[in-house]
CSV table of N, CA, C and O in Angstrom, one decimal:
chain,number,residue,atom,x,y,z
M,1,UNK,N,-82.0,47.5,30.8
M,1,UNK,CA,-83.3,47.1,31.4
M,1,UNK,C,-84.2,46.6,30.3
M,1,UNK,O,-84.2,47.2,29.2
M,2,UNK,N,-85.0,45.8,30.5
M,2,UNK,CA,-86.2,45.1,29.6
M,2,UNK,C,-87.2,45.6,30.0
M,2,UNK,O,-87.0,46.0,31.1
M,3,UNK,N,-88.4,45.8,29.5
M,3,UNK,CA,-89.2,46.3,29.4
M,3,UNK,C,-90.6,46.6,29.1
M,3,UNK,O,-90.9,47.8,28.8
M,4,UNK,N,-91.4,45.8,29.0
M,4,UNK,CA,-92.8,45.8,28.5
M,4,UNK,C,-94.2,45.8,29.2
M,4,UNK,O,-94.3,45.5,30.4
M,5,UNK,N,-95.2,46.3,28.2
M,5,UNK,CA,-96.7,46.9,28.9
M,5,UNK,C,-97.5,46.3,28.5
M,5,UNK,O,-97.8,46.3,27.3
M,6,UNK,N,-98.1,45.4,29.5
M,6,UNK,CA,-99.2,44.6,29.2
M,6,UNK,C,-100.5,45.3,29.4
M,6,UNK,O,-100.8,45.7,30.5
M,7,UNK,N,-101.3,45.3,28.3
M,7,UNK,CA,-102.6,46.4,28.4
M,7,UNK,C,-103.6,45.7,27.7
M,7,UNK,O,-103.4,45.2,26.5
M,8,UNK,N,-105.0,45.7,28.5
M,8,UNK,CA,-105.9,45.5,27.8
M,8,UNK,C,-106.9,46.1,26.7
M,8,UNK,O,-107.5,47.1,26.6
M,9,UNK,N,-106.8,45.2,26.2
M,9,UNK,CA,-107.5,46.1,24.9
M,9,UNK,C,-108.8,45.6,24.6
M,9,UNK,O,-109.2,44.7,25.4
M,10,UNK,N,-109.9,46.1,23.2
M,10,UNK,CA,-110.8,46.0,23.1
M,10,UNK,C,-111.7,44.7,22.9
M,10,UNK,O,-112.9,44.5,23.0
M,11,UNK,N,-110.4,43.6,22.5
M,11,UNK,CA,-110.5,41.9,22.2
M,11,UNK,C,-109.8,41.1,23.5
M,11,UNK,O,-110.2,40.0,24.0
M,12,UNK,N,-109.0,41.9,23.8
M,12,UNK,CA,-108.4,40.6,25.0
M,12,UNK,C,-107.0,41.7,25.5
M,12,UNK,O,-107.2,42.7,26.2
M,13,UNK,N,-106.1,41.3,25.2
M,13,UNK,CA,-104.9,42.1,25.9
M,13,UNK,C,-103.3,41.9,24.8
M,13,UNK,O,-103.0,41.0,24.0
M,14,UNK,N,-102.8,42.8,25.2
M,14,UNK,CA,-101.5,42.9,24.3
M,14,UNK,C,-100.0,43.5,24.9
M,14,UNK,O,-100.0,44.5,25.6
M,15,UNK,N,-99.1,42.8,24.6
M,15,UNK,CA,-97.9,43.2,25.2
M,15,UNK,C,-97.4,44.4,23.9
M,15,UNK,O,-97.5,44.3,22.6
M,16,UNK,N,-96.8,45.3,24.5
M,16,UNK,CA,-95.9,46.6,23.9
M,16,UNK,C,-94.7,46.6,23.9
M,16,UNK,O,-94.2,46.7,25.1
M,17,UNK,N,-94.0,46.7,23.2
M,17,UNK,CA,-92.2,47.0,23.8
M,17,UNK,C,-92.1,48.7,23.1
M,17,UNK,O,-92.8,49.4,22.3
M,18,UNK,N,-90.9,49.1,23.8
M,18,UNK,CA,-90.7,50.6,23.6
M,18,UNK,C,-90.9,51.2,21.8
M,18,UNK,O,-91.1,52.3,21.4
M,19,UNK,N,-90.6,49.9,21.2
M,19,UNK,CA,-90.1,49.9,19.9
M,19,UNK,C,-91.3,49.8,19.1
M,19,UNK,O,-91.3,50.2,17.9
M,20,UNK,N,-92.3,49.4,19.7
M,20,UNK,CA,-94.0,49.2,18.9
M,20,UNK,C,-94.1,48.6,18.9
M,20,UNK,O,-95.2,48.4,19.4
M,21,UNK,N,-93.3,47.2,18.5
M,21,UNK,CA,-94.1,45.8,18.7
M,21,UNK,C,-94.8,45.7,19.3
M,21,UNK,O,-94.7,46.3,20.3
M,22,UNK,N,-95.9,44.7,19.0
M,22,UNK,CA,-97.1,44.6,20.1
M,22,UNK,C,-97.5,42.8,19.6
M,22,UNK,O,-97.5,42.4,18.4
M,23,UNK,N,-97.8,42.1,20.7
M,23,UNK,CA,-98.2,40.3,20.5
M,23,UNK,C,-99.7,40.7,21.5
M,23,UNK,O,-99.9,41.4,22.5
M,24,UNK,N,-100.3,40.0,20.8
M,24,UNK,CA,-101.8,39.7,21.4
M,24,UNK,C,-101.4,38.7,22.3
M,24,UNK,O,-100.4,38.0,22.0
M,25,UNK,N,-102.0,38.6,23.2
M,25,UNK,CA,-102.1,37.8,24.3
M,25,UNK,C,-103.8,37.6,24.9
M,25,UNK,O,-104.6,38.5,25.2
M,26,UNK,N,-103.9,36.1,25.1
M,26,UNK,CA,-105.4,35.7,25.7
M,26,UNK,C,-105.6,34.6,26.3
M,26,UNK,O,-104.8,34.6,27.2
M,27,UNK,N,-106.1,33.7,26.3
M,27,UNK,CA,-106.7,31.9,26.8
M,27,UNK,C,-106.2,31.5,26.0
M,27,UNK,O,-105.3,32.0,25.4
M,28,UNK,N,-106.6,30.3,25.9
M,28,UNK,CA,-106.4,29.0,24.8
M,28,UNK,C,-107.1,28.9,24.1
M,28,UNK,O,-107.1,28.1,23.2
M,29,UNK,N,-108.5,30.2,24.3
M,29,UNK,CA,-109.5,30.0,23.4
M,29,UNK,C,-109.7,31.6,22.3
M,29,UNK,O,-110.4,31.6,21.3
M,30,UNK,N,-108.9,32.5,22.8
M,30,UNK,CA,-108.5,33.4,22.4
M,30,UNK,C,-107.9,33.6,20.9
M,30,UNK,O,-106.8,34.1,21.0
M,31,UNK,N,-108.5,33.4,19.4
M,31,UNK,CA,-108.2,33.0,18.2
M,31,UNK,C,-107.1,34.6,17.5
M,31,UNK,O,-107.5,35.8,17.7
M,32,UNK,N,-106.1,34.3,17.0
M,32,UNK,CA,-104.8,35.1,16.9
M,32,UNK,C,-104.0,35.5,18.2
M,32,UNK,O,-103.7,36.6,18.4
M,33,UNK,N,-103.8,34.7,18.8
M,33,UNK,CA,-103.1,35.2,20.4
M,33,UNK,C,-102.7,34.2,20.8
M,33,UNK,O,-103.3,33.2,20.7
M,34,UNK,N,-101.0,34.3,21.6
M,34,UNK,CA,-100.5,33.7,22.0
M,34,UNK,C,-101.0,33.6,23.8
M,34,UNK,O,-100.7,34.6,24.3
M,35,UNK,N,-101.3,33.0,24.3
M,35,UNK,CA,-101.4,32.6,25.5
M,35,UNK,C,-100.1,32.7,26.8
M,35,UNK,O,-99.3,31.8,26.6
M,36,UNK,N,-99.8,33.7,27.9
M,36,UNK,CA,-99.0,33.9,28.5
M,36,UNK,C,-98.0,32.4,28.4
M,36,UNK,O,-97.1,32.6,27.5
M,37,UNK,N,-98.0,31.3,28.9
M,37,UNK,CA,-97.6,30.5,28.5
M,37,UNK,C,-96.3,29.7,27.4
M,37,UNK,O,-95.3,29.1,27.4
M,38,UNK,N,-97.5,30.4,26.2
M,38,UNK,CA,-96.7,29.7,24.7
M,38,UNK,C,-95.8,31.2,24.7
M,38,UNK,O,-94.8,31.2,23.9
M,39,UNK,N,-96.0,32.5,25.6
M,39,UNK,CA,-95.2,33.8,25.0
M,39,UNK,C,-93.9,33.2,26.1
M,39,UNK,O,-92.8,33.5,25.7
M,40,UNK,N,-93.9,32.7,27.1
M,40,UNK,CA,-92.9,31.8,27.5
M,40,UNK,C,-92.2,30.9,26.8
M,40,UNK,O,-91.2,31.4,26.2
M,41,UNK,N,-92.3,29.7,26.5
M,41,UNK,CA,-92.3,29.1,25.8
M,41,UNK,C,-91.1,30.1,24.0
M,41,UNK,O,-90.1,29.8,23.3
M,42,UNK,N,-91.9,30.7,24.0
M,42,UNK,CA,-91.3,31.5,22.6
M,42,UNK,C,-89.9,32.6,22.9
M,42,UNK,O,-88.9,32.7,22.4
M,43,UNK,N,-90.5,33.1,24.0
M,43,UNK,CA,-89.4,33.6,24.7
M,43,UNK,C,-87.6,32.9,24.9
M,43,UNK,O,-86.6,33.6,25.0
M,44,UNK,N,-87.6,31.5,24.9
M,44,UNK,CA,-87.0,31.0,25.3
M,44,UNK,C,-86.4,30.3,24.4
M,44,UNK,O,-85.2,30.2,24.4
M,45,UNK,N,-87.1,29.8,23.2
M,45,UNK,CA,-86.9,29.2,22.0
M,45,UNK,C,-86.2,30.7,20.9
M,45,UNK,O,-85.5,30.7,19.9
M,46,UNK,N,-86.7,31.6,21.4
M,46,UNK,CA,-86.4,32.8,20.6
M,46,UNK,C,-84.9,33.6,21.1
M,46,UNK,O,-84.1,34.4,20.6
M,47,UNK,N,-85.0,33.2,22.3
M,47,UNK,CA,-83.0,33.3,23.0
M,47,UNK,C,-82.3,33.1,22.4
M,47,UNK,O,-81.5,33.9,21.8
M,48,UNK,N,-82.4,31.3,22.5
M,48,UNK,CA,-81.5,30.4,22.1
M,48,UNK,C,-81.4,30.7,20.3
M,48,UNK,O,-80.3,30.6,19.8
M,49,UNK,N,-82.4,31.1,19.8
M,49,UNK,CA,-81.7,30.8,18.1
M,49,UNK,C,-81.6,32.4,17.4
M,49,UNK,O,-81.4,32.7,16.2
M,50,UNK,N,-81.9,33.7,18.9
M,50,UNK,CA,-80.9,34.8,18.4
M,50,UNK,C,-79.8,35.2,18.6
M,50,UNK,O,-79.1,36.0,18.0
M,51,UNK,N,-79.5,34.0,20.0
M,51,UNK,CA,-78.3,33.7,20.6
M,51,UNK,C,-76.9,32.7,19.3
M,51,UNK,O,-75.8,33.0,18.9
M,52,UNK,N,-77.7,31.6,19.1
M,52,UNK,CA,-77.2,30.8,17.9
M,52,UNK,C,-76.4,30.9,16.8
M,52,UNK,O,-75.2,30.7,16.4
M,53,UNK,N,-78.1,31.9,16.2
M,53,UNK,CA,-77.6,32.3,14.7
M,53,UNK,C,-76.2,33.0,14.3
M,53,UNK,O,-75.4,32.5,13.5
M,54,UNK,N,-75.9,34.5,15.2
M,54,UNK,CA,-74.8,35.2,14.8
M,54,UNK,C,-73.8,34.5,15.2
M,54,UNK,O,-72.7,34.8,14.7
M,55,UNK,N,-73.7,33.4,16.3
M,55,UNK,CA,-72.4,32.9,16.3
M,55,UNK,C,-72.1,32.0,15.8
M,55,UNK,O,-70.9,32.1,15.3
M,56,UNK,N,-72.7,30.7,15.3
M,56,UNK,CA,-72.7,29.7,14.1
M,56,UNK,C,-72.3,30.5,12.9
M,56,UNK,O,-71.4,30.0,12.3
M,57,UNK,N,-72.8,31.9,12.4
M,57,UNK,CA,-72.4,32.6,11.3
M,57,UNK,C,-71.0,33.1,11.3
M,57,UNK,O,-70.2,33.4,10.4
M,58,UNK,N,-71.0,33.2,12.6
M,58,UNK,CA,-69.6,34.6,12.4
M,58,UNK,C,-68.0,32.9,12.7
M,58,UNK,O,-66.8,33.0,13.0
M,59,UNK,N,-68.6,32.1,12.7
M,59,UNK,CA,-67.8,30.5,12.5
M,59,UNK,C,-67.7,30.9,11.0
M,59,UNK,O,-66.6,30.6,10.5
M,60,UNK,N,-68.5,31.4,10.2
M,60,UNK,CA,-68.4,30.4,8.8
M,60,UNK,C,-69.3,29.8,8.5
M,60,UNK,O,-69.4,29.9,7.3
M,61,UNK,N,-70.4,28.8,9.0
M,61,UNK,CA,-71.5,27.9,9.2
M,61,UNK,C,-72.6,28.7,9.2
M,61,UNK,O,-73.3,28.2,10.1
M,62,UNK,N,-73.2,29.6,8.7
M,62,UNK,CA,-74.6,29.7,8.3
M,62,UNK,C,-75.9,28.7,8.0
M,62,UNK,O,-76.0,28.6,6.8
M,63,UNK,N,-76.8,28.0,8.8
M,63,UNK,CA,-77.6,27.3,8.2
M,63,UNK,C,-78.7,27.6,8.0
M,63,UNK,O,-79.4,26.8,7.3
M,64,UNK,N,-78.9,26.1,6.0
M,64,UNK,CA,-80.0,26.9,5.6
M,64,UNK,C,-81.6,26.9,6.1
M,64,UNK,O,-82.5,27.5,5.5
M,65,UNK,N,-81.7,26.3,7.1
M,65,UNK,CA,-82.6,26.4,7.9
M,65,UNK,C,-82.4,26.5,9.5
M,65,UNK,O,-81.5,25.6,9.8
M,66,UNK,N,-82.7,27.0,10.3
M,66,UNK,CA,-82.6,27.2,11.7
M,66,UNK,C,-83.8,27.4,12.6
M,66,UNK,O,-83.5,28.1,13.6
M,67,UNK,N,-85.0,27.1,12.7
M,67,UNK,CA,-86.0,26.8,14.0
M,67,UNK,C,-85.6,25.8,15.1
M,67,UNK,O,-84.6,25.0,15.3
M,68,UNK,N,-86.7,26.2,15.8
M,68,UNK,CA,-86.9,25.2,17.0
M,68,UNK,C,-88.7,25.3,17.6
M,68,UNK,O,-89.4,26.3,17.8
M,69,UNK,N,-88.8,24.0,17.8
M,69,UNK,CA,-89.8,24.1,18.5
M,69,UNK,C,-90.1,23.8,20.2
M,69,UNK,O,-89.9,22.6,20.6
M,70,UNK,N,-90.4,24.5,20.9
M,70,UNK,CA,-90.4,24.2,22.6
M,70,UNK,C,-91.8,24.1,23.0
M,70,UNK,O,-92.7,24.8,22.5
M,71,UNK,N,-91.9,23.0,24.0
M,71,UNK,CA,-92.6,22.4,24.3
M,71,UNK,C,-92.6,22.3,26.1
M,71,UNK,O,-91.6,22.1,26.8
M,72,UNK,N,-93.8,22.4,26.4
M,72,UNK,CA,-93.5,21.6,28.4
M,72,UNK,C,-95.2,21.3,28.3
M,72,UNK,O,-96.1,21.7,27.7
M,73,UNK,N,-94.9,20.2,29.5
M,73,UNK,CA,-96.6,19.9,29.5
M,73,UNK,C,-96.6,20.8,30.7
M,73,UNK,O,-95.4,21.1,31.0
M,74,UNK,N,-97.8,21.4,31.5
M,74,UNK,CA,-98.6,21.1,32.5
M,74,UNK,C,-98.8,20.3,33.2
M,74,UNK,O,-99.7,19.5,33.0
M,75,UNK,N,-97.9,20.3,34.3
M,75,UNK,CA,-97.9,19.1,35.4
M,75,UNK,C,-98.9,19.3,36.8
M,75,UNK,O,-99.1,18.4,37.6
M,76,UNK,N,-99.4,20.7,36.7
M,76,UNK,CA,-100.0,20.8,38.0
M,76,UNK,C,-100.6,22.4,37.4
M,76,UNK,O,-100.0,23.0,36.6
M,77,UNK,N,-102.3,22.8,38.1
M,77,UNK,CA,-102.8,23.8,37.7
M,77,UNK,C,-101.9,24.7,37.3
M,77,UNK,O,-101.8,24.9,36.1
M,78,UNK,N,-101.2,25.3,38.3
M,78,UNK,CA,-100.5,26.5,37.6
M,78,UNK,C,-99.0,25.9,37.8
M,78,UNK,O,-98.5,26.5,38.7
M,79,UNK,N,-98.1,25.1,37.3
M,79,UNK,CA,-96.7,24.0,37.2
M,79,UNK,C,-96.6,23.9,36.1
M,79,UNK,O,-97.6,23.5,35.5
M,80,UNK,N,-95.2,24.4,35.4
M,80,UNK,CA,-94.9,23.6,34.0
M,80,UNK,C,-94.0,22.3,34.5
M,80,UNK,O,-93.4,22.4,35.5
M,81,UNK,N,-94.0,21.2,33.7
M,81,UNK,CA,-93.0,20.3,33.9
M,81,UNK,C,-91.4,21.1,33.3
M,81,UNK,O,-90.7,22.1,33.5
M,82,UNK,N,-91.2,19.8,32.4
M,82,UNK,CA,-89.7,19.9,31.8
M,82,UNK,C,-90.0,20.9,30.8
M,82,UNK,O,-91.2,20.8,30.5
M,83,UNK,N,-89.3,21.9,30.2
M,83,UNK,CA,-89.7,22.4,28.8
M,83,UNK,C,-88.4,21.8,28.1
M,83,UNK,O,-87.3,21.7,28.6
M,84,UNK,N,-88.9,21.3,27.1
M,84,UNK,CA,-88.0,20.6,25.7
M,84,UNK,C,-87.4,21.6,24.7
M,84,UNK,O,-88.4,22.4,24.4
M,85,UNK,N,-86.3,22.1,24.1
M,85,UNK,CA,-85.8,22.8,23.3
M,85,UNK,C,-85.5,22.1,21.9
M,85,UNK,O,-84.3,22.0,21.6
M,86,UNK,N,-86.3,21.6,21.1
M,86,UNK,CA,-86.1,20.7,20.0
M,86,UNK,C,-85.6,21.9,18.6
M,86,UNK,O,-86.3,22.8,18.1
M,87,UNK,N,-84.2,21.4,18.3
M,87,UNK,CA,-84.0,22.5,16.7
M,87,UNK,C,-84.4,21.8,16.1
M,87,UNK,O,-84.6,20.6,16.4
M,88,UNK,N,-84.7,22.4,14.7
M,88,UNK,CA,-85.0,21.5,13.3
M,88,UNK,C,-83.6,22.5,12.1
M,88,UNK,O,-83.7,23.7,11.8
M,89,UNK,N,-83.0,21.9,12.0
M,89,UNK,CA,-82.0,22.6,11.3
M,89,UNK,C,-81.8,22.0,9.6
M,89,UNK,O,-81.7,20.9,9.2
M,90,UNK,N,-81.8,22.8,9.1
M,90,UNK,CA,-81.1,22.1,7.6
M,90,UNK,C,-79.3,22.5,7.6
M,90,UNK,O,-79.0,23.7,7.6
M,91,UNK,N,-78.7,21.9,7.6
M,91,UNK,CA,-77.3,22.0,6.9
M,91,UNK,C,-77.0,23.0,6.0
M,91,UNK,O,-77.9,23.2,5.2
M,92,UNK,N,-75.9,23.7,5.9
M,92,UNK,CA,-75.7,24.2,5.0
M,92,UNK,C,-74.9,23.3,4.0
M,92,UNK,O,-74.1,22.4,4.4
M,93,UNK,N,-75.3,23.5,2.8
M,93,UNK,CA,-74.8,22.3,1.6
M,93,UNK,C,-73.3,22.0,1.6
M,93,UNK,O,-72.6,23.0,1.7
M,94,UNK,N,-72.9,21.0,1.4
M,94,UNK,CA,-71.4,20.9,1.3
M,94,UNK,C,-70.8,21.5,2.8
M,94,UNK,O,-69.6,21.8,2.6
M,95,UNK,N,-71.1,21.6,3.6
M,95,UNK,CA,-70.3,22.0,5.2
M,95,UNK,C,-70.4,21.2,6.0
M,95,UNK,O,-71.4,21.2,6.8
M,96,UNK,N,-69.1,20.3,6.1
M,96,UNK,CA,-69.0,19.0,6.6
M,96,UNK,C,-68.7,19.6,8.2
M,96,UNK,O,-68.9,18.7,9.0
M,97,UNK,N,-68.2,20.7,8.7
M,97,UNK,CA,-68.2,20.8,9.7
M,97,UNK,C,-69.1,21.7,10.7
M,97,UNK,O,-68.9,22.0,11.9
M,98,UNK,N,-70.0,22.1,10.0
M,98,UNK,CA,-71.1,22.9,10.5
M,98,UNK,C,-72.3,22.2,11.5
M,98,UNK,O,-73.3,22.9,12.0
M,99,UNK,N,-72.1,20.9,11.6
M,99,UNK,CA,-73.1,20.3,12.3
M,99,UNK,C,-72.3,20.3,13.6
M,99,UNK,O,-73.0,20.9,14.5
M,100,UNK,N,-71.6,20.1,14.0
M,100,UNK,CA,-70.2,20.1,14.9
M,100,UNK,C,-70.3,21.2,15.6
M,100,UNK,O,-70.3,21.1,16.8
M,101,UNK,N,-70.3,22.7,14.9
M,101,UNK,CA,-70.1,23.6,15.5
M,101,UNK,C,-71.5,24.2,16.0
M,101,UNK,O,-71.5,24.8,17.1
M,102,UNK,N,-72.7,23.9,15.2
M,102,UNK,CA,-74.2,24.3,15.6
M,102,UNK,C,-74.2,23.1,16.9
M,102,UNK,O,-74.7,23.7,17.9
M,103,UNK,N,-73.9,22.3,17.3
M,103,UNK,CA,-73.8,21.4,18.7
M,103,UNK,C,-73.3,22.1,19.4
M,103,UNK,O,-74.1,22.6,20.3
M,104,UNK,N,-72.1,22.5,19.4
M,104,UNK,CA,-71.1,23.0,20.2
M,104,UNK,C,-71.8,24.5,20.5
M,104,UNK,O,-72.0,24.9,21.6
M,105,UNK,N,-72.1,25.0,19.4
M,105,UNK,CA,-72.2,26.7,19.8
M,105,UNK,C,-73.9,26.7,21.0
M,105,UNK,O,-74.1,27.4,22.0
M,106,UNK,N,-74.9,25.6,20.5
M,106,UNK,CA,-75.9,25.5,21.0
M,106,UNK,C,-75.6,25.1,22.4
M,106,UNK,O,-76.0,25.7,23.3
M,107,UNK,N,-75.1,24.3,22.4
M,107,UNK,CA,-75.2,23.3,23.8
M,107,UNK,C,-74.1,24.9,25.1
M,107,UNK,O,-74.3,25.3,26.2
M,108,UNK,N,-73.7,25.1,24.6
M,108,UNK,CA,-73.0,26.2,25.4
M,108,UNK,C,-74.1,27.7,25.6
M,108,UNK,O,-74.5,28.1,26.7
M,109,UNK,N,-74.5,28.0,24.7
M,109,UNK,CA,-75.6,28.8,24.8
M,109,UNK,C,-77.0,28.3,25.5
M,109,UNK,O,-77.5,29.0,26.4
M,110,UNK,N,-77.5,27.2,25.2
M,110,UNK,CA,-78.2,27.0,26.6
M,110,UNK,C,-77.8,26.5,28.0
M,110,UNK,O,-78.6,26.3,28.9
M,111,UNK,N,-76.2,26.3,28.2
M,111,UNK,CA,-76.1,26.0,29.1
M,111,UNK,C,-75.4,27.6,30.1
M,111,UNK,O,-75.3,27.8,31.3
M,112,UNK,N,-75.1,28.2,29.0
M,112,UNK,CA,-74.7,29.0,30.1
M,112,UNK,C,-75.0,30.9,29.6
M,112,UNK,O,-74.8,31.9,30.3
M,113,UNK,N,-75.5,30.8,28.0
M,113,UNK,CA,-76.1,32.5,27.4
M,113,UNK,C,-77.1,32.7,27.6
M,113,UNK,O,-77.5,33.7,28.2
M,114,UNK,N,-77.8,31.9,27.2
M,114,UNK,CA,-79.9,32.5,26.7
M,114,UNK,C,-80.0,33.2,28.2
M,114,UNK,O,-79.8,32.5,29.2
M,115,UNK,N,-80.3,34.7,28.3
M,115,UNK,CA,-80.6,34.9,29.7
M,115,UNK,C,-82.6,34.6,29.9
M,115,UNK,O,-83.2,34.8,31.0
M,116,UNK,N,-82.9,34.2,28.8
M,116,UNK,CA,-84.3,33.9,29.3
M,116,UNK,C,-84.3,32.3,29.9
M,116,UNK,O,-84.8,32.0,31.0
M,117,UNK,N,-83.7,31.4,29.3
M,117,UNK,CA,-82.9,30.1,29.5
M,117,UNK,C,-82.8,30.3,31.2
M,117,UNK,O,-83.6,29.9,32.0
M,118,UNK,N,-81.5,31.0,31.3
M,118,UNK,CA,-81.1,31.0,32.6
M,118,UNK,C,-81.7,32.1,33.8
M,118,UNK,O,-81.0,32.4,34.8
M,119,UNK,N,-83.0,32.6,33.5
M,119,UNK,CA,-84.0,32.8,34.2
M,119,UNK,C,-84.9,31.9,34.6
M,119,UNK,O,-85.6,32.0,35.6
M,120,UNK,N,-85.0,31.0,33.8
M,120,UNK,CA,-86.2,29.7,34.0
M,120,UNK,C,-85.4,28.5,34.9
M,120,UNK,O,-85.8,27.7,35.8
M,121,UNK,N,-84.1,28.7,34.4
M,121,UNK,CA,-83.5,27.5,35.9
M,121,UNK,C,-82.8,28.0,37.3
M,121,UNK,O,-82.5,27.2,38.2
M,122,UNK,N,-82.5,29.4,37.3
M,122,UNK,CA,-82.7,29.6,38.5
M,122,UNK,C,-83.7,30.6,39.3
M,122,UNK,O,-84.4,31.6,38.8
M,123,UNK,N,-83.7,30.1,40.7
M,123,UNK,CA,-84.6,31.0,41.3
M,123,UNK,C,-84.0,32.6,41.3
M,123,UNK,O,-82.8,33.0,41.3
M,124,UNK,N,-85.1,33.4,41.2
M,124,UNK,CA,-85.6,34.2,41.2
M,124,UNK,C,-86.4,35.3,41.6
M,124,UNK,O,-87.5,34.9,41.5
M,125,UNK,N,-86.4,36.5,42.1
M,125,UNK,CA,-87.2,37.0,42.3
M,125,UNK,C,-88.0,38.1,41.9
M,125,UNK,O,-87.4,39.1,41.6
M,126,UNK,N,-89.6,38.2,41.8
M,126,UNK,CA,-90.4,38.3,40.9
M,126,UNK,C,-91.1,39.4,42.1
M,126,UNK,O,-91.3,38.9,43.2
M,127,UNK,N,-91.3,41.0,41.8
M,127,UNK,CA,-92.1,41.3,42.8
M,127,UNK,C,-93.1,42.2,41.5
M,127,UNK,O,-92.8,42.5,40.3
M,128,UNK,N,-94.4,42.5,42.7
M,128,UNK,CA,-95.6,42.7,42.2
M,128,UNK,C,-96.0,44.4,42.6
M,128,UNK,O,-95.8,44.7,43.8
M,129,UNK,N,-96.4,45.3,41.9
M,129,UNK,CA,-96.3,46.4,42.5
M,129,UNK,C,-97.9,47.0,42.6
M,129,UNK,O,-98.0,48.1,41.9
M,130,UNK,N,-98.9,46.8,43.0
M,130,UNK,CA,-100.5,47.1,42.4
M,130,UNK,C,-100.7,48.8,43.3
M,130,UNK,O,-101.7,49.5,43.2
């Protein structure tokens, strides 16, 4: 089971996991804080390239750079449109077949691992307990 406590605190509000981590969360105007939104957004970009990494590695293909940046506009007050999954990858030097396999390992991982991925495309049910 997953897990986290969203609590307000003395500046704005912050997510907890059992582990301590804690992300500020607030507006868009909210300065050090990620906005529920962009923790979406990151959520999903952050699947896919912890999903990625260990299997591109355990190929052989380690690369020396691996981000991504995700993106969706706002199509309607509370609507995201499309969200975009863009990597920025460096190669690892001399590994002619490593671009091949980061395709392959990616394109399979968002189409059928990232479970945050495959929360966002299908429905779902979300209940509320107050």
């Amino acid at each position: 089971m997953a897990e986290v406590r969203v609590e307000r605190t003395g500046d704005g509000f912050q997510a907890v996991n059992g582990r301590g981590a804690r992300v500020a969360i607030g507006d868009g105007d909210t300065e050090g804080a990620f906005t529920p939104v962009e923790l979406l957004l990151a959520a999903l970009g952050g699947c896919e390239l912890v999903t990625v990494e260990p299997l591109t590695a355990q190929r052989g293909h380690r690369m020396a750079r691996l981000a991504a940046t995700v993106q969706a506009d706002k199509v309607e007050t509370s609507r995201l449109g499309t969200i975009t999954v863009t990597y920025d990858v460096e190669l690892p030097e001399g590994d002619d077949k490593a671009e091949d396999v980061l395709k392959a390992v990616a394109k399979r991982v968002h189409e059928r691992y990232c479970t945050v991925g495959n929360a966002l495309k299908e429905p779902m049910k979300v209940e509320q307990i107050v």
